[in-house]
């Protein structure tokens, strides 16, 4: 149904510059996907908070104040204080940074590695495909959390700029096979498209075809995938932190804020538990909705 | 206090994980002791109510020769094993021999404690004689170690590893069943040698995660978790159970010290000025307030347990680096020392185990205030110990849990690294070694105390370690449960024979 | 589960306008008028609009026509002209985005647009049945064929399961499915495409409907199967007295089967009338142009195809004047101003052309395309420079196909022992039914596939196993143009990039400016304006895309181009433009083509020699004249006869020459001659030996034992 | 068919062998082992020789390839070895805990299906309406809540509001089904609700896709009632991909319960894994990972078979 509407209607329109096209695309997205727009805005706000945490957060997230332990929310501490007298709101703001850096980096890492694996697998086929697929099978036969848990536990901690690089790997590795699966399936379709044959017939090199011709056409499923991964990572990080293999205190992390002492102080200090939980839920919610909206916009046929 | 009533089952939580073995000789872990202790007797024991007084368990009476080399114990008559056989001195000797010189395939993790024993003799079925090579002021306490379970000689003969798999002793309770991850069940041993004991019909130790143990206490599903809870958790339990629970506090501290050991092999930390600066950064007194609410570690003290015979008064303590009340001055001094040492921008890591993230939080916060940045690395146990031993850290957590306050065993980790690889600060300091040796040989407690104080002060001024906090034990006990004594260690009084349930 | 669905649906069903039928007056037609004498179906002033992301699209504007009892009416028109929307509006099955915004659809006197959902359901399937284009997707894959046929019987006739089953078997037999009884329990995937379409027809016939609407019922099928299906439908409609609306864009089909023709253009009816009238005396310039641009088998081959230049209008924009005017070579000022109404013509039909009268008088007629009318025979290959460019020997390609569930791995012999040559500057046409291996031959030549056996020579050099470097050099010499104009251009690259990339990669031009210049030159060569440079493929039309594809191929200055169904997906009017372009380029650059197609007429138009394939083997190769005038192989003959020509008189007199049966499975091709199972002259001998390709006449080679 | 099964099984075995190798190597990447965790954790002062002796006893001092060969050899004989922590056979450690996990997994799946199917159908049929939007947003929202947080809130809620907590001692399903239910229904609800959101979303999108298929139009053109169209024509086709999702989710659940078991203190294999990881009990971790992998591939295999049974297009020959 979509196919028939396309050809002539757009033919008459002047192309416009690239930037303009983007703007128009965003405008269209906003009109067609109000929920997507809302979620994008939420993400922007969180992103803003994370990036400019230094200015947004009223307090230093690490600063303890032993005179102000477990204070309920008030005008000075909007979300109360925790068991060390640290300002919870500030920790939430900085926690956004942790969540987003970890979420985005590990999703990108897993998405890129898996995507390359998938597209290579699909493009070359044959034994390359067989070997890579078996490898993917192996990784895929373990639940994400199990794999992440074991990898995180095995690798231990290695912080770079306040972000645990090993944790990033631990989360990215389980995503790799998933991305490889989805991208391979999509790439198999793209692979049979005549324009790929045309590129081969034009004598282009394999890397040029894979990266220059196939990859851009896989951007839609890939973006959707990565936004879903980002949502999942935030949940996964929380779960891993809860299990004790995630982020390490005192790095502000939403997941961490939900484990340990906070759990036990629920009835006395519910704010220590409620706010981080809400922060996680809201962010994950926004990323998931955005993923949905992207999928609907970029490629209505792409569902998995 | 009413008269004890017979009957009832004690259901308690064990929130420490699963036992690796059932053998007391091979393990000192509380997760073993809480489950296994009710099934065994020891030769001597430490009276929980009058800690650290040593009383007899299987031994009815004993004499020590004036030169301190011969210890003779008279055993109680009519002690029976759970399999019905009678306990003789042979069983006691076999058990201690097993600890001292474990046969092939048997592990004894504390055989060093009995290093001074030359031989064990059994002149008759009711007498055991320990001959020492040299006198040891702590010998009785060592023989009272709660891990010194007495096993059946006959069974050991057929299988020296039986205690690892099977529970059979002379304790007040007979072993019934163990479901890994779920519960450990014991029942009253009717032929227990103390008449009328135990009061309980049996006990059930339920395996719970720490948060669910608190939930279970709050829900009245367990009567006690001996390990204790934080005051915050106690509040939560009280808020749902009210008068149905009683709170016990072991005062002022239990015999567990948490420290941050400083790796003296790291270039930056080789400089005593830097180490001293780190010590000066700490404000124990304020920190204690934060720890007090939400953790079980909050008592300020030096290397000796506050409240013990070896501890110094607060006034004396305040003279040691890091314990002063004028924190601002101390920190200014710390910054000066750092600058002097050329380490104004010091960056450190703190290697920590899983359960105590707050120690890192505290340390990092304190160091920040003198311009030292630190990150905490919390890793799984095996990595923790491997890295700690390999010296792959700047600061690492060290802890001294024990049933005793006596420094001889407890401070052995401060002996030079080349003598004791367990010294993770990795320094070699003859002065520490000499003082350690010296204090263990002085019979006069007062004189000994002087040396001990000197040793403590020396270690702390050298900045080999930063004592953090001593453990506190807040135990929530169901009001119906009687006979609980909040001893200043987690290890003693765990045979459950004194407990009874009020109906 | 079912109960839940019913509850859910009760809500939906209560809304009377499930299909968006908003009648202007909202009045209900009186129920069941018995003695109704008017036309069976009458569509009056139908307007349909679609809500899309970019506003409203008027898909149908003022569409009116009638269908009488027992009559076969064909609706023809280019893609997007509103044929399917008309059909769906009648059935009340418009998609959610579509709305009838005006008009009436009377069926036996009742206005279908005013009926409620329940009444409409009763009409659907019982009185009006519909057959859809794609038999592969129109049957439910998880329900048995028997169930799907019996379903309407049980709904509308209240039959019991047994009765319905029995009747379903009868129906299957009626539509020519052998062993009907046993096939009732099979699933659609166990049927071939043609058989599925027969099942669809059986479903349509189930309740003896008064009208069948068939939307391109054979477009997805092969010529041979198409003929079978159409014959069947025609036959049944006559025998059972059912009126039919056949929607198609194949004028040959129209000529053969339709009594009356409705020509649509851009959502409006352009012309309607009897088949003879429309074909021989078109009274609309669009119809005239359309008829001219169809390549035909029955008349002299012209050097150039007529083509209607330009593109159909964008229906989401407001339309003024005659919608065809911008493309009409005879448009006058009035045409651009005035919306022409449908008026009666001298031929008894209706036309919406302002110049219909002048057409009738012969004062205006369709005049050729922008290239100017070429003289017949002008560019016949004069004295062919017989220099072999490509030589193929015993080319074979087998595919191992892994069966997903059960069964051993099987081999598809896609191409077996194919040998031919292509001379410099000539066009070899390659025809055959779907799946016979045409594309595979092309791909093997391009070295996009590795041959299982055989040898490919290019300019005298063996390139069968050319290595990486050699292949890279070779790629510049042979190129490809693909069928699907939507899929053959990378949607993420601009037109300029698409053409420039090979230039850059092969360092044909150096520097951005030179490249840009060359790209513009190439665009000009394929008659595209340079301002398309920055557009993306989705922003241009199908025909333009195909030109870009050709420009991309030309960029390498090849001496040989494989055109794999290069015009099959295009509308007739656009098809002519592309074919002409290809011919011009060949003349200018003396490029050789392998022109793959299944439309025999197009192949005849463009090729110097033609090769016919069947099940991976070459059946016949000959020069164009020789092959079309005197086909020797029984398969070629049947193929040529099965293709209907746009001439109602000839077609209606012609005896149907049907190829029996279906294409055998490529997994298990018949022994001996692959065609023997469907061949009218085959005998026992044919099953024993695979016939050699023999030269029967000079330059005319045939693989048949019976010649 | 047998040939296909053979090939498929061979592939499964290969995958499992790969998992075995992967996990074995992974666990030996960094130094440290169970012995240190076992004897040093209580802060004791255990001598090096004691540790060395224990390593020898557990075979940890042998070259890695020998250990690997031994373990793989054991796998071939279907032996998982003994837990390095407790010394009990790994199979025994696992089997005593498997029932709880399986029970929760099955209960959660059933709950998920019961919730998801009507939700998904309603959402698809009311496509574009406020109901659809609400279901869409709700399911996404539901998937965004961390499961352990929800579990925590549920537990604390029960405690604070009803002053009641689920039983902490395991109650056997066979001895006291009701008691068993009161214990396991909470984790099953938390997990099942989450899973239901996943399935509902899947079902919605596949049903929407199916409702756009040509054969649905065919059915409409026959005059079939909308309810019948959904129930007979669309649902069957839409459920096929959902079967795969359910299978996949169920297969992952065995391991996915890790967090939930921790929250609800269930003595299942998830909790066992956390414990094993904390103790570096190599053999136990390996055994558990193999269990997850075997379970996953066999459930997937079963799903494939089920799919084949349901979809006539891939029916077994
Ligand atoms: N679902 C839809 N949404 C929007 N526009 C539509 C939809 N369906 C059809 N149209 C519009 O209606 C017009 C007529 O479409 P229709 O399908 O009737 O063409 P057609 O003549 O059947 O073409 P074809 O030969 O390609 O089948 C087209 O211009 C198309 O843009
Ligand atoms: N990659 C492949 N793997 C397996 N079989 C294939 C493959 N490509 C083609 N085939 C099979 O080879 C046969 C010939 O295919 P080919 O595409 O050459 O046919 P065609 O004549 O071009 O058909 P069409 O007219 O439909 O394009 C078909 O039966 C097809 O199913
Ligand atoms: Mg159509
Ligand atoms: Mg083809």
PDB file of N, CA and C in Angstrom, chain C residues 61-107:
ATOM      1  N   UNK C  61     -12.287  10.586  -8.947  1.00  0.00           N
ATOM      2  CA  UNK C  61     -13.071  11.802  -9.124  1.00  0.00           C
ATOM      3  C   UNK C  61     -14.176  11.522 -10.136  1.00  0.00           C
ATOM      4  N   UNK C  62     -15.386  11.575  -9.664  1.00  0.00           N
ATOM      5  CA  UNK C  62     -16.538  11.503 -10.573  1.00  0.00           C
ATOM      6  C   UNK C  62     -16.458  10.300 -11.513  1.00  0.00           C
ATOM      7  N   UNK C  63     -16.301   9.142 -10.939  1.00  0.00           N
ATOM      8  CA  UNK C  63     -16.211   7.934 -11.766  1.00  0.00           C
ATOM      9  C   UNK C  63     -17.603   7.333 -11.948  1.00  0.00           C
ATOM     10  N   UNK C  64     -18.001   7.133 -13.190  1.00  0.00           N
ATOM     11  CA  UNK C  64     -19.292   6.508 -13.456  1.00  0.00           C
ATOM     12  C   UNK C  64     -19.135   5.461 -14.541  1.00  0.00           C
ATOM     13  N   UNK C  65     -19.758   4.349 -14.339  1.00  0.00           N
ATOM     14  CA  UNK C  65     -19.877   3.354 -15.417  1.00  0.00           C
ATOM     15  C   UNK C  65     -20.916   2.332 -15.006  1.00  0.00           C
ATOM     16  N   UNK C  66     -21.292   1.506 -15.937  1.00  0.00           N
ATOM     17  CA  UNK C  66     -22.310   0.502 -15.653  1.00  0.00           C
ATOM     18  C   UNK C  66     -21.854  -0.859 -16.113  1.00  0.00           C
ATOM     19  N   UNK C  67     -22.403  -1.849 -15.468  1.00  0.00           N
ATOM     20  CA  UNK C  67     -22.130  -3.217 -15.891  1.00  0.00           C
ATOM     21  C   UNK C  67     -23.463  -3.924 -16.019  1.00  0.00           C
ATOM     22  N   UNK C  68     -23.701  -4.505 -17.178  1.00  0.00           N
ATOM     23  CA  UNK C  68     -24.958  -5.239 -17.368  1.00  0.00           C
ATOM     24  C   UNK C  68     -24.768  -6.691 -17.004  1.00  0.00           C
ATOM     25  N   UNK C  69     -25.923  -7.361 -16.890  1.00  0.00           N
ATOM     26  CA  UNK C  69     -25.848  -8.801 -16.634  1.00  0.00           C
ATOM     27  C   UNK C  69     -25.092  -9.492 -17.759  1.00  0.00           C
ATOM     28  N   UNK C  70     -24.337 -10.495 -17.400  1.00  0.00           N
ATOM     29  CA  UNK C  70     -23.603 -11.327 -18.356  1.00  0.00           C
ATOM     30  C   UNK C  70     -22.552 -10.572 -19.157  1.00  0.00           C
ATOM     31  N   UNK C  71     -22.263  -9.387 -18.721  1.00  0.00           N
ATOM     32  CA  UNK C  71     -21.345  -8.596 -19.520  1.00  0.00           C
ATOM     33  C   UNK C  71     -19.942  -8.659 -18.922  1.00  0.00           C
ATOM     34  N   UNK C  72     -18.923  -8.616 -19.788  1.00  0.00           N
ATOM     35  CA  UNK C  72     -17.553  -8.527 -19.282  1.00  0.00           C
ATOM     36  C   UNK C  72     -17.048  -7.127 -19.561  1.00  0.00           C
ATOM     37  N   UNK C  73     -16.790  -6.422 -18.488  1.00  0.00           N
ATOM     38  CA  UNK C  73     -16.307  -5.056 -18.633  1.00  0.00           C
ATOM     39  C   UNK C  73     -14.852  -5.020 -18.179  1.00  0.00           C
ATOM     40  N   UNK C  74     -14.022  -4.443 -19.010  1.00  0.00           N
ATOM     41  CA  UNK C  74     -12.622  -4.311 -18.609  1.00  0.00           C
ATOM     42  C   UNK C  74     -12.355  -2.879 -18.170  1.00  0.00           C
ATOM     43  N   UNK C  75     -11.616  -2.738 -17.097  1.00  0.00           N
ATOM     44  CA  UNK C  75     -11.179  -1.405 -16.668  1.00  0.00           C
ATOM     45  C   UNK C  75      -9.672  -1.356 -16.887  1.00  0.00           C
ATOM     46  N   UNK C  76      -9.240  -0.439 -17.725  1.00  0.00           N
ATOM     47  CA  UNK C  76      -7.804  -0.346 -17.976  1.00  0.00           C
ATOM     48  C   UNK C  76      -7.292   1.033 -17.584  1.00  0.00           C
ATOM     49  N   UNK C  77      -6.015   1.114 -17.448  1.00  0.00           N
ATOM     50  CA  UNK C  77      -5.417   2.398 -17.085  1.00  0.00           C
ATOM     51  C   UNK C  77      -4.048   2.157 -16.499  1.00  0.00           C
ATOM     52  N   UNK C  78      -3.277   3.234 -16.412  1.00  0.00           N
ATOM     53  CA  UNK C  78      -1.933   3.106 -15.867  1.00  0.00           C
ATOM     54  C   UNK C  78      -1.993   2.815 -14.380  1.00  0.00           C
ATOM     55  N   UNK C  79      -0.867   2.470 -13.873  1.00  0.00           N
ATOM     56  CA  UNK C  79      -0.765   2.251 -12.438  1.00  0.00           C
ATOM     57  C   UNK C  79      -1.154   3.534 -11.694  1.00  0.00           C
ATOM     58  N   UNK C  80      -1.964   3.378 -10.689  1.00  0.00           N
ATOM     59  CA  UNK C  80      -2.351   4.542  -9.897  1.00  0.00           C
ATOM     60  C   UNK C  80      -3.526   5.302 -10.468  1.00  0.00           C
ATOM     61  N   UNK C  81      -4.136   4.774 -11.527  1.00  0.00           N
ATOM     62  CA  UNK C  81      -5.238   5.523 -12.122  1.00  0.00           C
ATOM     63  C   UNK C  81      -6.552   5.295 -11.378  1.00  0.00           C
ATOM     64  N   UNK C  82      -6.562   4.408 -10.410  1.00  0.00           N
ATOM     65  CA  UNK C  82      -7.756   4.263  -9.586  1.00  0.00           C
ATOM     66  C   UNK C  82      -8.557   3.013  -9.846  1.00  0.00           C
ATOM     67  N   UNK C  83      -7.981   2.074 -10.556  1.00  0.00           N
ATOM     68  CA  UNK C  83      -8.713   0.860 -10.893  1.00  0.00           C
ATOM     69  C   UNK C  83      -9.058   0.052  -9.649  1.00  0.00           C
ATOM     70  N   UNK C  84      -8.034  -0.195  -8.835  1.00  0.00           N
ATOM     71  CA  UNK C  84      -8.275  -1.016  -7.650  1.00  0.00           C
ATOM     72  C   UNK C  84      -9.194  -0.307  -6.667  1.00  0.00           C
ATOM     73  N   UNK C  85      -9.007   0.982  -6.542  1.00  0.00           N
ATOM     74  CA  UNK C  85      -9.847   1.734  -5.606  1.00  0.00           C
ATOM     75  C   UNK C  85     -11.307   1.637  -6.033  1.00  0.00           C
ATOM     76  N   UNK C  86     -11.558   1.685  -7.320  1.00  0.00           N
ATOM     77  CA  UNK C  86     -12.924   1.522  -7.801  1.00  0.00           C
ATOM     78  C   UNK C  86     -13.484   0.181  -7.358  1.00  0.00           C
ATOM     79  N   UNK C  87     -12.685  -0.856  -7.593  1.00  0.00           N
ATOM     80  CA  UNK C  87     -13.155  -2.200  -7.255  1.00  0.00           C
ATOM     81  C   UNK C  87     -13.415  -2.313  -5.755  1.00  0.00           C
ATOM     82  N   UNK C  88     -12.509  -1.807  -4.976  1.00  0.00           N
ATOM     83  CA  UNK C  88     -12.660  -1.932  -3.527  1.00  0.00           C
ATOM     84  C   UNK C  88     -13.842  -1.111  -3.023  1.00  0.00           C
ATOM     85  N   UNK C  89     -14.086   0.020  -3.657  1.00  0.00           N
ATOM     86  CA  UNK C  89     -15.236   0.819  -3.233  1.00  0.00           C
ATOM     87  C   UNK C  89     -16.530   0.040  -3.453  1.00  0.00           C
ATOM     88  N   UNK C  90     -16.595  -0.658  -4.582  1.00  0.00           N
ATOM     89  CA  UNK C  90     -17.809  -1.434  -4.858  1.00  0.00           C
ATOM     90  C   UNK C  90     -17.998  -2.494  -3.783  1.00  0.00           C
ATOM     91  N   UNK C  91     -16.902  -3.133  -3.411  1.00  0.00           N
ATOM     92  CA  UNK C  91     -16.985  -4.201  -2.422  1.00  0.00           C
ATOM     93  C   UNK C  91     -17.133  -3.660  -1.006  1.00  0.00           C
ATOM     94  N   UNK C  92     -16.963  -2.354  -0.840  1.00  0.00           N
ATOM     95  CA  UNK C  92     -16.996  -1.802   0.513  1.00  0.00           C
ATOM     96  C   UNK C  92     -15.777  -2.233   1.302  1.00  0.00           C
ATOM     97  N   UNK C  93     -14.657  -2.389   0.641  1.00  0.00           N
ATOM     98  CA  UNK C  93     -13.458  -2.878   1.318  1.00  0.00           C
ATOM     99  C   UNK C  93     -12.305  -1.885   1.266  1.00  0.00           C
ATOM    100  N   UNK C  94     -12.662  -0.611   1.129  1.00  0.00           N
ATOM    101  CA  UNK C  94     -11.588   0.380   1.100  1.00  0.00           C
ATOM    102  C   UNK C  94     -10.786   0.321   2.393  1.00  0.00           C
ATOM    103  N   UNK C  95      -9.494   0.523   2.296  1.00  0.00           N
ATOM    104  CA  UNK C  95      -8.719   0.566   3.540  1.00  0.00           C
ATOM    105  C   UNK C  95      -9.173   1.725   4.428  1.00  0.00           C
ATOM    106  N   UNK C  96      -8.778   1.645   5.684  1.00  0.00           N
ATOM    107  CA  UNK C  96      -9.285   2.612   6.666  1.00  0.00           C
ATOM    108  C   UNK C  96      -9.071   4.064   6.258  1.00  0.00           C
ATOM    109  N   UNK C  97      -7.980   4.302   5.531  1.00  0.00           N
ATOM    110  CA  UNK C  97      -7.672   5.685   5.183  1.00  0.00           C
ATOM    111  C   UNK C  97      -8.567   6.214   4.070  1.00  0.00           C
ATOM    112  N   UNK C  98      -9.281   5.308   3.401  1.00  0.00           N
ATOM    113  CA  UNK C  98     -10.064   5.726   2.236  1.00  0.00           C
ATOM    114  C   UNK C  98     -11.509   6.040   2.583  1.00  0.00           C
ATOM    115  N   UNK C  99     -12.063   7.047   1.939  1.00  0.00           N
ATOM    116  CA  UNK C  99     -13.448   7.428   2.197  1.00  0.00           C
ATOM    117  C   UNK C  99     -14.148   7.720   0.890  1.00  0.00           C
ATOM    118  N   UNK C 100     -15.369   7.215   0.777  1.00  0.00           N
ATOM    119  CA  UNK C 100     -16.187   7.623  -0.357  1.00  0.00           C
ATOM    120  C   UNK C 100     -16.727   9.003  -0.018  1.00  0.00           C
ATOM    121  N   UNK C 101     -16.412   9.958  -0.861  1.00  0.00           N
ATOM    122  CA  UNK C 101     -16.859  11.316  -0.525  1.00  0.00           C
ATOM    123  C   UNK C 101     -18.034  11.755  -1.382  1.00  0.00           C
ATOM    124  N   UNK C 102     -18.452  10.895  -2.262  1.00  0.00           N
ATOM    125  CA  UNK C 102     -19.620  11.275  -3.047  1.00  0.00           C
ATOM    126  C   UNK C 102     -19.956  10.189  -4.041  1.00  0.00           C
ATOM    127  N   UNK C 103     -21.187  10.218  -4.549  1.00  0.00           N
ATOM    128  CA  UNK C 103     -21.589   9.282  -5.589  1.00  0.00           C
ATOM    129  C   UNK C 103     -22.416   8.138  -5.058  1.00  0.00           C
ATOM    130  N   UNK C 104     -22.733   7.283  -5.980  1.00  0.00           N
ATOM    131  CA  UNK C 104     -23.599   6.169  -5.642  1.00  0.00           C
ATOM    132  C   UNK C 104     -23.108   4.901  -6.326  1.00  0.00           C
ATOM    133  N   UNK C 105     -23.291   3.787  -5.657  1.00  0.00           N
ATOM    134  CA  UNK C 105     -22.984   2.511  -6.292  1.00  0.00           C
ATOM    135  C   UNK C 105     -24.233   1.656  -6.186  1.00  0.00           C
ATOM    136  N   UNK C 106     -24.930   1.532  -7.293  1.00  0.00           N
ATOM    137  CA  UNK C 106     -26.160   0.743  -7.265  1.00  0.00           C
ATOM    138  C   UNK C 106     -25.904  -0.653  -7.757  1.00  0.00           C
ATOM    139  N   UNK C 107     -26.311  -1.586  -6.925  1.00  0.00           N
ATOM    140  CA  UNK C 107     -26.218  -2.972  -7.346  1.00  0.00           C
ATOM    141  C   UNK C 107     -27.626  -3.539  -7.315  1.00  0.00           C
TER     142      UNK C 107
END
